[in-house]
CSV table of C-alpha atoms and ligand atoms in Angstrom, one decimal:
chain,number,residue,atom,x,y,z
A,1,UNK,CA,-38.3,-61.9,19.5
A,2,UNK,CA,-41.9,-61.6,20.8
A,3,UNK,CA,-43.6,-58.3,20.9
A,4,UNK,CA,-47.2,-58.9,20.3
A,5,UNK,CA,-47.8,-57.6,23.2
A,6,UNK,CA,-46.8,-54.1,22.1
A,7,UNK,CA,-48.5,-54.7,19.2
A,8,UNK,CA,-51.9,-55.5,20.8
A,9,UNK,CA,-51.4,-52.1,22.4
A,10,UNK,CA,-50.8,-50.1,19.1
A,11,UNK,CA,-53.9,-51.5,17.8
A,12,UNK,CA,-56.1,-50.0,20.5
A,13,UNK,CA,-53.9,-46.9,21.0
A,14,UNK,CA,-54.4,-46.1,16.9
A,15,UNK,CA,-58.5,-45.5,17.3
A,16,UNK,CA,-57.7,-43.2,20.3
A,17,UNK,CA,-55.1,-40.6,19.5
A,18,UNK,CA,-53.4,-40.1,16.1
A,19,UNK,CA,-51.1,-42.1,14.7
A,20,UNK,CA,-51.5,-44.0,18.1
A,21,UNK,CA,-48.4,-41.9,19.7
A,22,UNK,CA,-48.5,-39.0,22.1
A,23,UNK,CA,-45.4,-37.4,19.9
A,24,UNK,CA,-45.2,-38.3,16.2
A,25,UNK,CA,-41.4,-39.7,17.0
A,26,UNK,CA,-42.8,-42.3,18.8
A,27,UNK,CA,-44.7,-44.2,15.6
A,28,UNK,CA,-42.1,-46.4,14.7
A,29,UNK,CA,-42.5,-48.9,12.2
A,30,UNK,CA,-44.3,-51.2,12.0
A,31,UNK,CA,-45.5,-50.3,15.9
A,32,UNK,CA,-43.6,-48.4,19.0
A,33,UNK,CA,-42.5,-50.5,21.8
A,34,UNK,CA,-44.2,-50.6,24.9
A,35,UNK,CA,-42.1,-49.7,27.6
A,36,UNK,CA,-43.3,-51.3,31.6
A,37,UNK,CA,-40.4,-50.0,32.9
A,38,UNK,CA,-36.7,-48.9,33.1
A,39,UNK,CA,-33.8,-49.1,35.5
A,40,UNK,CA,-29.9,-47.9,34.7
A,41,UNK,CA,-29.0,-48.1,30.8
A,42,UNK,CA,-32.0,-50.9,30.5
A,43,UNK,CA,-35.8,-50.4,29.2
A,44,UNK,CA,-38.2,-53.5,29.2
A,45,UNK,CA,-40.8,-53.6,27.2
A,46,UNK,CA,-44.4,-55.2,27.9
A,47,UNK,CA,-43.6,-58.6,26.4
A,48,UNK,CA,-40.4,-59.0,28.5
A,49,UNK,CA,-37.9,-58.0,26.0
A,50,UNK,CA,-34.9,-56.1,27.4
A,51,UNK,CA,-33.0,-53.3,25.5
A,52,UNK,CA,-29.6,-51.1,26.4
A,53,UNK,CA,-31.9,-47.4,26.0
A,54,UNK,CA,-29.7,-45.0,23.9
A,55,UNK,CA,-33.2,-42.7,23.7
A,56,UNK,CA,-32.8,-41.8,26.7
A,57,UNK,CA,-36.3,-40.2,27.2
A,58,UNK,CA,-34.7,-37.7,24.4
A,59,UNK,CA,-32.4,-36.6,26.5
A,60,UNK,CA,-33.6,-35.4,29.9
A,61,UNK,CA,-31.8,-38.9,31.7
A,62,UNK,CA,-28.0,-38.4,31.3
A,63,UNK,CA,-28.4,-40.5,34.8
A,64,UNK,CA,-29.8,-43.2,33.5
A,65,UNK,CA,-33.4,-44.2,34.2
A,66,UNK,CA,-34.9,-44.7,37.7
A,67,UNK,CA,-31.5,-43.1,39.4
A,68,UNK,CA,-31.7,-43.8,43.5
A,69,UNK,CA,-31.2,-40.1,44.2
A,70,UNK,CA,-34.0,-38.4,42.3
A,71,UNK,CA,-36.2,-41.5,43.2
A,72,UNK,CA,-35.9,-40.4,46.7
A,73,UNK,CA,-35.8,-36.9,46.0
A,74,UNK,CA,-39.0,-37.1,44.5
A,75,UNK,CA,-40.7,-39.7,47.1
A,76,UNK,CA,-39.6,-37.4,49.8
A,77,UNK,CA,-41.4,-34.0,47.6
A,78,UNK,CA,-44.6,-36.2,47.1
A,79,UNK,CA,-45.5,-36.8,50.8
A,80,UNK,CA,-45.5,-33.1,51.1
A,81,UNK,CA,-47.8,-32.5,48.2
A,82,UNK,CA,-46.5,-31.6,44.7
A,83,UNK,CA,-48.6,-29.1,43.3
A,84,UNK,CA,-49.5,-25.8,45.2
A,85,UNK,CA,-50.2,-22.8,42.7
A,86,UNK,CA,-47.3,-20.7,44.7
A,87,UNK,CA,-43.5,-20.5,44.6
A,88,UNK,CA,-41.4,-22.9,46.8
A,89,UNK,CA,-37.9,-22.6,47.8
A,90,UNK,CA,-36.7,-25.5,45.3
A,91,UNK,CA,-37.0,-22.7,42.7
A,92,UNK,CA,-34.3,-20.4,44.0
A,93,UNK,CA,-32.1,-23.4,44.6
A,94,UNK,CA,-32.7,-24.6,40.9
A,95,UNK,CA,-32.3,-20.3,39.9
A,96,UNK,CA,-29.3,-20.0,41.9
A,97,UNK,CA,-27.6,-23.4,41.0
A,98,UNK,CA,-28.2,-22.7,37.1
A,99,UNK,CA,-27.3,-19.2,37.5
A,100,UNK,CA,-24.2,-20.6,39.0
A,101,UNK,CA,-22.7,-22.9,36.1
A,102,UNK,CA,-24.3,-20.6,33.6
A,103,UNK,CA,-23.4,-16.9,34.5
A,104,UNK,CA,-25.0,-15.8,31.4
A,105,UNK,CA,-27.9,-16.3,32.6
A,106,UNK,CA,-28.9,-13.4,35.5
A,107,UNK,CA,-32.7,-14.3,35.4
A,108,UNK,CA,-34.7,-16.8,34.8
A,109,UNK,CA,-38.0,-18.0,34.5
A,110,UNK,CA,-39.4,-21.5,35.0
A,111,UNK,CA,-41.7,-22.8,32.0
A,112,UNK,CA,-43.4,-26.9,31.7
A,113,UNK,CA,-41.4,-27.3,28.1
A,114,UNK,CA,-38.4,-26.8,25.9
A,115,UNK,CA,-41.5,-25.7,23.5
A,116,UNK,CA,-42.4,-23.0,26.1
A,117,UNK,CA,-39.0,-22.0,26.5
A,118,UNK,CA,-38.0,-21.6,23.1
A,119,UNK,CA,-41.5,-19.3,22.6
A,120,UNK,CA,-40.9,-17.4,25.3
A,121,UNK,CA,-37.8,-16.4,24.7
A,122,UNK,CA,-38.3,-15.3,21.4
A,123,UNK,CA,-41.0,-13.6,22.6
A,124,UNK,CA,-39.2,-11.7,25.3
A,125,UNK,CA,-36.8,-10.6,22.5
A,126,UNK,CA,-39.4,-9.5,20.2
A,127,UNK,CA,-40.6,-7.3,22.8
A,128,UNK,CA,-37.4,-6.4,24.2
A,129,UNK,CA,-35.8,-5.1,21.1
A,130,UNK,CA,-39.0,-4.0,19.6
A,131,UNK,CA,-38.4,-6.0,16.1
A,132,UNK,CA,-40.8,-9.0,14.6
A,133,UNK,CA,-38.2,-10.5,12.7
A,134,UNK,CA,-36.2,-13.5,14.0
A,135,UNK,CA,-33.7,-16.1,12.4
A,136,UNK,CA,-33.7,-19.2,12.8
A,137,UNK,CA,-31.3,-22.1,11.7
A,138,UNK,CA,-32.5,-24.7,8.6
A,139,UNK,CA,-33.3,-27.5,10.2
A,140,UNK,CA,-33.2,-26.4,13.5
A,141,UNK,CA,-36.2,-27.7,16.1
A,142,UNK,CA,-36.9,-25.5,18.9
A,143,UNK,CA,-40.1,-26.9,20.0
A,144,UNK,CA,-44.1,-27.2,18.2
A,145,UNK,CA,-44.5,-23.7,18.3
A,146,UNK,CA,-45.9,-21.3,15.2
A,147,UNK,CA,-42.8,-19.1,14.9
A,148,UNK,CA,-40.4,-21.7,14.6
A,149,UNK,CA,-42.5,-24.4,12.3
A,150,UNK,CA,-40.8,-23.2,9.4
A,151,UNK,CA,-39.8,-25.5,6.7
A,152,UNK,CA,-36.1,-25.6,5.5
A,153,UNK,CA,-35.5,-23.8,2.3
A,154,UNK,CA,-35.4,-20.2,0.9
A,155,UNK,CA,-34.4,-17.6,3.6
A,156,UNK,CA,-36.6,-15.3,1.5
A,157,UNK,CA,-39.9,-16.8,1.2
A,158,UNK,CA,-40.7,-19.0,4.4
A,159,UNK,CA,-43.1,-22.0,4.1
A,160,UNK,CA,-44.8,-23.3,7.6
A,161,UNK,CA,-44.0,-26.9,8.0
A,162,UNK,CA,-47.1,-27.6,9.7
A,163,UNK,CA,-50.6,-27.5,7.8
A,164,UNK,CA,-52.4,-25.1,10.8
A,165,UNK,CA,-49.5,-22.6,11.0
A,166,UNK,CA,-50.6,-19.2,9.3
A,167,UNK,CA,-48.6,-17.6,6.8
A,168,UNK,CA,-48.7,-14.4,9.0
A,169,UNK,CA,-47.1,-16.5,11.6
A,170,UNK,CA,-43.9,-17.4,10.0
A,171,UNK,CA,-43.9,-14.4,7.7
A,172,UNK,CA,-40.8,-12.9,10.4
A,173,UNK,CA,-39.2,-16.6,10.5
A,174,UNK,CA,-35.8,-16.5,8.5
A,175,UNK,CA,-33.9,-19.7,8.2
A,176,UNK,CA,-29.8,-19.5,7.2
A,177,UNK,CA,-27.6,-22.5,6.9
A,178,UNK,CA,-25.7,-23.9,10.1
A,179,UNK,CA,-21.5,-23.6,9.9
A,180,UNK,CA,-22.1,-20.6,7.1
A,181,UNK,CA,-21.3,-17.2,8.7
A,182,UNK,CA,-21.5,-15.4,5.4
A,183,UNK,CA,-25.1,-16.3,4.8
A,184,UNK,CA,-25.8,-15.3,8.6
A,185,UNK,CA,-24.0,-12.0,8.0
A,186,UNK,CA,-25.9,-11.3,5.2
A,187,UNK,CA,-29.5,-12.0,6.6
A,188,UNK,CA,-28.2,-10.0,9.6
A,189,UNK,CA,-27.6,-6.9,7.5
A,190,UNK,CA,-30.5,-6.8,5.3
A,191,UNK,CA,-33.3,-7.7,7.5
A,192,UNK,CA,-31.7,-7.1,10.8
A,193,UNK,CA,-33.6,-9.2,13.0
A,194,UNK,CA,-34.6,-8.7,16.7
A,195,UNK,CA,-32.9,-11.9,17.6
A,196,UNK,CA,-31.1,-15.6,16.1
A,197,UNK,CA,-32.3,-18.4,17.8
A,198,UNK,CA,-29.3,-21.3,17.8
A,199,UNK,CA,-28.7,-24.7,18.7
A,200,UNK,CA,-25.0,-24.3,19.6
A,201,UNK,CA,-24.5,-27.9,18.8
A,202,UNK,CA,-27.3,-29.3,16.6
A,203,UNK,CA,-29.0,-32.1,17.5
A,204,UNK,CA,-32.6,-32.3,15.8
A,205,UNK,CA,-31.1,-33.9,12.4
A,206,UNK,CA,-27.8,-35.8,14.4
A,207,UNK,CA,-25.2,-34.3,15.9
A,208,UNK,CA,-24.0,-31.7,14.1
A,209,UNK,CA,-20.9,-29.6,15.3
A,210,UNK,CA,-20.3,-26.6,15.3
A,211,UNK,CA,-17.0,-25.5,13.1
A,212,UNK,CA,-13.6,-24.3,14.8
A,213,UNK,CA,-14.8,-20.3,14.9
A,214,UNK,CA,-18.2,-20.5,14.0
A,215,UNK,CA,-20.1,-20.2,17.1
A,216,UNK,CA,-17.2,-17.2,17.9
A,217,UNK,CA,-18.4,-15.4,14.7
A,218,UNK,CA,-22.4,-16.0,15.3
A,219,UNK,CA,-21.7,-14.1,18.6
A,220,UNK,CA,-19.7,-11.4,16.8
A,221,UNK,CA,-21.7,-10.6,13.4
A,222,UNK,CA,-24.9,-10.7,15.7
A,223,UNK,CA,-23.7,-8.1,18.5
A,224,UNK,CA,-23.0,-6.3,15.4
A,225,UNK,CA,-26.3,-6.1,14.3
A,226,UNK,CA,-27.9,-5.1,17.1
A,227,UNK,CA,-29.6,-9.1,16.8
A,228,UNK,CA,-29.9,-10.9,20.2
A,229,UNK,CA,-28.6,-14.4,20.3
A,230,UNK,CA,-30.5,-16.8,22.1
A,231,UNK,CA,-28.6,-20.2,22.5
A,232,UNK,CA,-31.3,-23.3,23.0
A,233,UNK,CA,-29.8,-25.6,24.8
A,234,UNK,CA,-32.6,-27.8,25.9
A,235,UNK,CA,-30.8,-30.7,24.7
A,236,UNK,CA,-27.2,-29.4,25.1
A,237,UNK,CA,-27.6,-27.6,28.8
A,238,UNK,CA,-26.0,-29.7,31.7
A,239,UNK,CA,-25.2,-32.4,28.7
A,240,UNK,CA,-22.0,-31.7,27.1
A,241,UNK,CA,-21.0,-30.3,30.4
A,242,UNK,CA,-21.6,-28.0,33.4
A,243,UNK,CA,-22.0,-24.9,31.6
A,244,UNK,CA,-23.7,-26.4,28.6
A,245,UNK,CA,-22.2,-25.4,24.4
A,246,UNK,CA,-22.0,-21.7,25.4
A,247,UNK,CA,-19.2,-22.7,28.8
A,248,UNK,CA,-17.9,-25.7,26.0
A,249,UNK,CA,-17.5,-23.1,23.2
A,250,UNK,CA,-16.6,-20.1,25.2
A,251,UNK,CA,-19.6,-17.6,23.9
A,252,UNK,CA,-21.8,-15.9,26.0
A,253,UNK,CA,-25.7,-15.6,24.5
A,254,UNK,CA,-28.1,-12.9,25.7
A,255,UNK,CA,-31.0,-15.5,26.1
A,256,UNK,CA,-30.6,-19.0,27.0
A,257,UNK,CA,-32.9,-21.7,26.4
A,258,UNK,CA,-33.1,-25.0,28.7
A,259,UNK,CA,-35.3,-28.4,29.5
A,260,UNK,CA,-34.5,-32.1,29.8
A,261,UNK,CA,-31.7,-32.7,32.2
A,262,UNK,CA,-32.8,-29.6,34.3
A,263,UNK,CA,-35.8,-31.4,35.1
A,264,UNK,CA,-34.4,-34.7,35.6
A,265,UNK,CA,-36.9,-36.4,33.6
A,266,UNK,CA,-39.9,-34.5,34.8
A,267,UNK,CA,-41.7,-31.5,32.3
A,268,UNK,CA,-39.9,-28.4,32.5
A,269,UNK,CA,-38.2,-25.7,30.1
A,270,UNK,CA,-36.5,-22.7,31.4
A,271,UNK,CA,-35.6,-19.3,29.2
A,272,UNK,CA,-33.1,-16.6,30.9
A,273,UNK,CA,-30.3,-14.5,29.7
A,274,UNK,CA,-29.6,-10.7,30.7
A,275,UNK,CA,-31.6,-9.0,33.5
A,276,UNK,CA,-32.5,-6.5,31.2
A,277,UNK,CA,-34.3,-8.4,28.9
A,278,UNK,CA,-35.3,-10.7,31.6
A,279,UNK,CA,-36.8,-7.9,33.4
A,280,UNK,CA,-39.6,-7.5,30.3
A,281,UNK,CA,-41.5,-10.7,31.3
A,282,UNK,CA,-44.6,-10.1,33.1
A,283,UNK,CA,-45.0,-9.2,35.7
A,284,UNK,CA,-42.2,-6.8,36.1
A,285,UNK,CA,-42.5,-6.1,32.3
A,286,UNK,CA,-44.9,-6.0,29.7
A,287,UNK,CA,-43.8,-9.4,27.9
A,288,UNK,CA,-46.8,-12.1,28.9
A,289,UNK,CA,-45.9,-15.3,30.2
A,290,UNK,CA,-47.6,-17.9,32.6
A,291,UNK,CA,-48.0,-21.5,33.3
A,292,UNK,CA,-50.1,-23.5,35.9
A,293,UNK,CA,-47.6,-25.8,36.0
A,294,UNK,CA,-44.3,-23.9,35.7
A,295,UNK,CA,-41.6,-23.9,38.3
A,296,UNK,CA,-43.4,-27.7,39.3
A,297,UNK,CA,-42.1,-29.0,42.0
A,298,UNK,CA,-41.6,-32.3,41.3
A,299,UNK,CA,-39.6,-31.2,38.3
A,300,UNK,CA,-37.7,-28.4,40.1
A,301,UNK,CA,-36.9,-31.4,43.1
A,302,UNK,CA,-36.1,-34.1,40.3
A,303,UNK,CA,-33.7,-31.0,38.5
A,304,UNK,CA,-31.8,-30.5,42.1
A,305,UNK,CA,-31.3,-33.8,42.9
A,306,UNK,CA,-29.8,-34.6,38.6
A,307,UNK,CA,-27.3,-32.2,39.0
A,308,UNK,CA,-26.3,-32.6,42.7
A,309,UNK,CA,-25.1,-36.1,40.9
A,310,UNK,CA,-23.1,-34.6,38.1
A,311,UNK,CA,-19.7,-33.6,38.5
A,312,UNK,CA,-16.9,-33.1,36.2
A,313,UNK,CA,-15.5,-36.4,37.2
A,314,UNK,CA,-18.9,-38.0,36.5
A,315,UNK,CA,-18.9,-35.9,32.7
A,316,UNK,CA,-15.4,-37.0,32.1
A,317,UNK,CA,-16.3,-41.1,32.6
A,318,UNK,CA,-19.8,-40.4,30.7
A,319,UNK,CA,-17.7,-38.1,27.8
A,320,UNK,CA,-15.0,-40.9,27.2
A,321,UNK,CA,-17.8,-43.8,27.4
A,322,UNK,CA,-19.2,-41.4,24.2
A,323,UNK,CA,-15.7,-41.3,22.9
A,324,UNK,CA,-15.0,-45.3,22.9
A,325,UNK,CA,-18.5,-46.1,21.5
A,326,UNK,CA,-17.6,-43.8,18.7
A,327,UNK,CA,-14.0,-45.1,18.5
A,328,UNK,CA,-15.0,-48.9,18.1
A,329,UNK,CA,-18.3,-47.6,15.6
A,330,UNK,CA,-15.7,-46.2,13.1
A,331,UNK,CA,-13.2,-49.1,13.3
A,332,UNK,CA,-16.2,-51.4,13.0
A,333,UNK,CA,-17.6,-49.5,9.9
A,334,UNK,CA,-13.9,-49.4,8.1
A,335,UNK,CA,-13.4,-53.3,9.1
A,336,UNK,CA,-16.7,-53.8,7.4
A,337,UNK,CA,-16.2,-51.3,4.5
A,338,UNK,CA,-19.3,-49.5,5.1
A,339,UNK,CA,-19.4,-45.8,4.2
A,340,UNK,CA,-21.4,-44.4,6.1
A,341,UNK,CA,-20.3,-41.2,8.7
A,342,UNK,CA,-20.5,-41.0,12.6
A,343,UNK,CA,-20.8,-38.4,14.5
A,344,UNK,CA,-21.2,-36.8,17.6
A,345,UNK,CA,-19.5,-35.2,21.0
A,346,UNK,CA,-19.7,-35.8,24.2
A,347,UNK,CA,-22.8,-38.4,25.1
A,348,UNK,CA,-23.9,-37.5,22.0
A,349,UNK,CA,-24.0,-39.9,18.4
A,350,UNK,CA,-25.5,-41.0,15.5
A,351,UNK,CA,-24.5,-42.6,12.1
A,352,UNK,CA,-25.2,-40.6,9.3
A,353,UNK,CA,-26.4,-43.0,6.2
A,354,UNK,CA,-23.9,-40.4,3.6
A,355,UNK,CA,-20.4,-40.8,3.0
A,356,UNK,CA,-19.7,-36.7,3.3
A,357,UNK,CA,-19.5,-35.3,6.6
A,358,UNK,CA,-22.8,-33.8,7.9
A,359,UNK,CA,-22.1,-30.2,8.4
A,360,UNK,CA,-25.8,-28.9,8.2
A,361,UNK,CA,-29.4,-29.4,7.3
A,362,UNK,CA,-29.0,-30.1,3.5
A,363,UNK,CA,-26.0,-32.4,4.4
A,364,UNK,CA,-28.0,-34.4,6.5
A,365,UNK,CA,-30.8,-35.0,3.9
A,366,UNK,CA,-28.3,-37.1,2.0
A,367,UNK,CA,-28.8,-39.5,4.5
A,368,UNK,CA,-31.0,-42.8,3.6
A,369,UNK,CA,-33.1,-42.6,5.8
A,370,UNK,CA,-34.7,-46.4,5.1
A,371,UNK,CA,-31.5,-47.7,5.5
A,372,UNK,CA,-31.3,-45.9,8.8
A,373,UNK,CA,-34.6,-47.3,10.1
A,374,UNK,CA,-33.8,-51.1,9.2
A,375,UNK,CA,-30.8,-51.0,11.1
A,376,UNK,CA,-32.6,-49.5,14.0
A,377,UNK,CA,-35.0,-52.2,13.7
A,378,UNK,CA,-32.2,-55.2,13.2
A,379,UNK,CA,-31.0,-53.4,16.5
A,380,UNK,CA,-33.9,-53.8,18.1
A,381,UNK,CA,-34.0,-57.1,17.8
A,382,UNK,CA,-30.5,-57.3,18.9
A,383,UNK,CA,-31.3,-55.7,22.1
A,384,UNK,CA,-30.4,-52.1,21.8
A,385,UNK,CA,-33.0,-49.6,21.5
A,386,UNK,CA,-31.8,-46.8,19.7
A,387,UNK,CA,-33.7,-43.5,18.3
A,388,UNK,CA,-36.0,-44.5,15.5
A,389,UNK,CA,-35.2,-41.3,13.1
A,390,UNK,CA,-31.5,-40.8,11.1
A,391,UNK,CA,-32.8,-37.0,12.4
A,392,UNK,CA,-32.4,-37.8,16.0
A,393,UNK,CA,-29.3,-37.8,18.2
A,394,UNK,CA,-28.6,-40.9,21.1
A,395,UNK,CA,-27.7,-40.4,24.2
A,396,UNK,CA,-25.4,-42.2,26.8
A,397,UNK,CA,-26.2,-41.7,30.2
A,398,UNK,CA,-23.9,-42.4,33.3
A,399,UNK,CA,-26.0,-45.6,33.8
A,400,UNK,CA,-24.1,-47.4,30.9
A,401,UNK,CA,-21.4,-49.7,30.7
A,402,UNK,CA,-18.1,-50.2,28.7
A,403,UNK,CA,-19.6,-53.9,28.3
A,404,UNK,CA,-22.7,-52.0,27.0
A,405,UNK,CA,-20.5,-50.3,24.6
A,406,UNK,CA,-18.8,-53.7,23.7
A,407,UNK,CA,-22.0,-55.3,23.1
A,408,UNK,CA,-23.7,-52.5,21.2
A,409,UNK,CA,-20.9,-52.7,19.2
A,410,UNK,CA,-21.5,-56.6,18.6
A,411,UNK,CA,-24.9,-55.7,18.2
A,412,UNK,CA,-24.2,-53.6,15.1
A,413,UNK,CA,-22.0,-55.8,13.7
A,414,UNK,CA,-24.2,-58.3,13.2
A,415,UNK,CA,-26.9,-55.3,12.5
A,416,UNK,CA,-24.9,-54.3,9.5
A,417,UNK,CA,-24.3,-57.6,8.3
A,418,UNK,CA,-27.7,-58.2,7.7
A,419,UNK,CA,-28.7,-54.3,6.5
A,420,UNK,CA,-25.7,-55.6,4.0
A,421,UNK,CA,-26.1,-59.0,3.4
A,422,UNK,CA,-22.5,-59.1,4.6
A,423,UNK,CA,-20.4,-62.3,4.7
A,424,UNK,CA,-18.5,-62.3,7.8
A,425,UNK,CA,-17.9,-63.6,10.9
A,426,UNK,CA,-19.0,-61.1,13.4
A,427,UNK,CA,-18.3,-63.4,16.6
A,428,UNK,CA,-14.8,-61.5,17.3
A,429,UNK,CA,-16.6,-58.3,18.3
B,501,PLP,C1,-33.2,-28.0,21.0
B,501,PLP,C2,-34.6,-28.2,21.4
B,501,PLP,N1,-35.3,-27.1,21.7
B,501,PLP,C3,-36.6,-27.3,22.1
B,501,PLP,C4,-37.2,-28.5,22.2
B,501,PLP,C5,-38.6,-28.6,22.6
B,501,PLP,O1,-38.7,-29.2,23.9
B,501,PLP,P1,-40.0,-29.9,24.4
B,501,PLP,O2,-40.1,-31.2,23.6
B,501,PLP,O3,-39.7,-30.2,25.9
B,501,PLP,O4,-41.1,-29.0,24.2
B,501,PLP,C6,-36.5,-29.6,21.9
B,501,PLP,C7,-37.1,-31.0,22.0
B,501,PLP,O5,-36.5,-32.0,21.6
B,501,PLP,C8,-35.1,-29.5,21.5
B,501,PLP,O6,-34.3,-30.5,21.2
């Protein structure tokens, strides 16, 4: 396989920004592809190399890229200008249409990022409830934002995982285990927090689910407290289904985070819970937040048009395509007597390099994580561009295929008989 030309391009792009990436995921080994452009479940790189995309942008394209309806949407909102410094009706049809499938949220407010989002939020709570303190879950991501840069560890004594992030900035950061309700409970007691921020269903290390009850009991022990729950679901919101984890897992937060999907593959975050606490924000409250470029409306049109497409019939073929691929990947890996774990729900997977199943952050940092990235390179050359990090989830979109799925699965068969010098015949799959 030829990639030079994405090679070329590292080489220049490494003496003008760090690590030559706009987003430190993006430095794969031994250089990122180049991407020229992208149609359905398909990427092509700059060398003419085509992949089956199971990045997904991260996320944002559960259509799959370049979808005909958001093109249009979009051409149409560019020949009337796209950025105007006021508010435009597409934000009360985005507003209403969230506010719709997620009745949690009563207000909203429109933000560029998932990283603005998550901020804001927390913010908002801090100054709703009056308290500094805020938990946070171990290897939870919630954006490149001081608060939440915390590295995994004690929930005593927190550590920024960033060099640049002050002590007094993270000092309020707690972190507690996901799927552990006692350690929650505890932390909730003793330093009763203003708020627990929460992926419902974690997807910065993998996919990691949340136990039977779990989520139930966060939303219990917390009302307890007097602790607001704020659910981020910038990767989980319009994924897993209409109403996102908290419609999935039947809980209702007091803050909701969102991004991605709701802006169709364009910048945008949103944050929005309880009118109450929604009512703090500036300017009908005291809680400061602004954005030039919040409520865009390129995003907001792009948002409309992605989930004027979805439909539960649309989730329910997208779901079982996640289903199948994770079906044949477990045959495959028992066939091949590799013990490694899958996981996932939904659109959502990942293999886990560890043999025990990953029920939180230190689980997941069994993982080999070298083994991980050779077989997302052998993949690669196989045709199937997967995330580059064992901490990253992949994403189907509505654009695949079940011959996508069968051939991914080929693709890893012959992927894992190199990772492990294997000796089979991998024709038959
Ligand atoms: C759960 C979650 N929250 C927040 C963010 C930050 O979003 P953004 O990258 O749009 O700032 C991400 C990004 O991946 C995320 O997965």
């Amino acid at each position: 396989m030829q990639t030079d030309g994405s090679e070329r391009l590292y080489k220049k792009a490494l003496k003008l920004m760090p690590g030559g990436v706009s987003s430190p995921v993006r430095a794969i080994d031994p250089y990122p592809l180049y991407v020229h452009k992208a149609s359905d479940s398909r990427i092509w790189d700059v060398d003419g190399n085509v992949y089956i995309d199971y990045c997904m942008g991260y996320g944002p394209l559960i259509l799959g890229h370049a979808h005909p309806a958001v093109q249009e949407a979009v051409t149409q909102r560019l020949k009337l200008g796209w950025d105007y410094g006021t508010p435009i009706e597409a934000e009360i049809a985005l507003a209403e249409r969230i506010q719709k499938d997620l009745p949690s949220i009563e207000m909203l407010r429109f933000v560029s990022t998932g990283t603005e989002a998550t901020m804001s939020a927390i913010r908002a709570a801090r100054g709703f409830t009056g308290k500094d303190i805020i938990v946070k879950i171990e290897g939870g991501y919630h954006g490149a934002h001081d608060a939440v840069l915390v590295k995994a560890g004690s929930a005593a004594i927190s550590t920024a995982s960033s060099l640049g992030v002050p002590a007094e900035a993270i000092k309020n950061t707690l972190q507690v285990p996901f799927n552990d309700i006692d350690a929650l409970s505890d932390v909730l007691e003793k330093a009763e927090p203003g708020c627990l921020i929460i992926e419902p269903v974690m997807g910065n290390i993998g996919p990691v689910l949340p136990e039977t009850t779990y989520l139930t009991e966060v939303r219990k022990v917390t009302e307890e407290n007097d602790t607001l729950l704020i659910f981020d679901e910038v990767i989980t919101g319009f994924r897993l289904c209409t109403g996102g984890a908290q419609c999935l897992y039947n809980v209702t937060p007091d803050l909701t985070t969102l991004g991605k999907i709701v802006g169709g593959g364009f910048p945008i975050g949103i944050f929005g819970g309880k009118k109450e606490i929604m009512e703090c924000v500036a300017p009908s409250g005291g809680v400061f937040n602004a954005g030039t470029f919040s409520g865009h409306p390129v995003s907001l049109t792009a948002g409309i048009a992605t989930l004027n497409v979805l439909n539960e019939e649309g989730y329910k073929r997208v779901n079982g395509l996640g289903d199948l691929l994770r079906r044949m990947l477990v045959d495959l890996l028992e066939e091949l007597d590799i013990r490694v774990t899958v996981q996932g729900i939904g659109t959502l997977f990942q293999i886990f390099f560890t043999e025990k199943p990953v029920k939180n952050y230190q689980d997941a940092l069994t993982s080999d994580v070298d083994a991980y990235k050779k077989l997302a390179a052998f993949m690669r050359e196989e045709g199937i561009f997967l995330a580059p990090s064992q901490f990253e989830t992949n994403f189907i979109s509505l654009a695949h295929s079940n011959e996508d799925v069968e051939y991914t699965i080929r693709a890893y068969a012959n992927a894992f008989k190199r990772l492990c010098n294997l000796d089979v015949d991998t024709a038959g799959y």
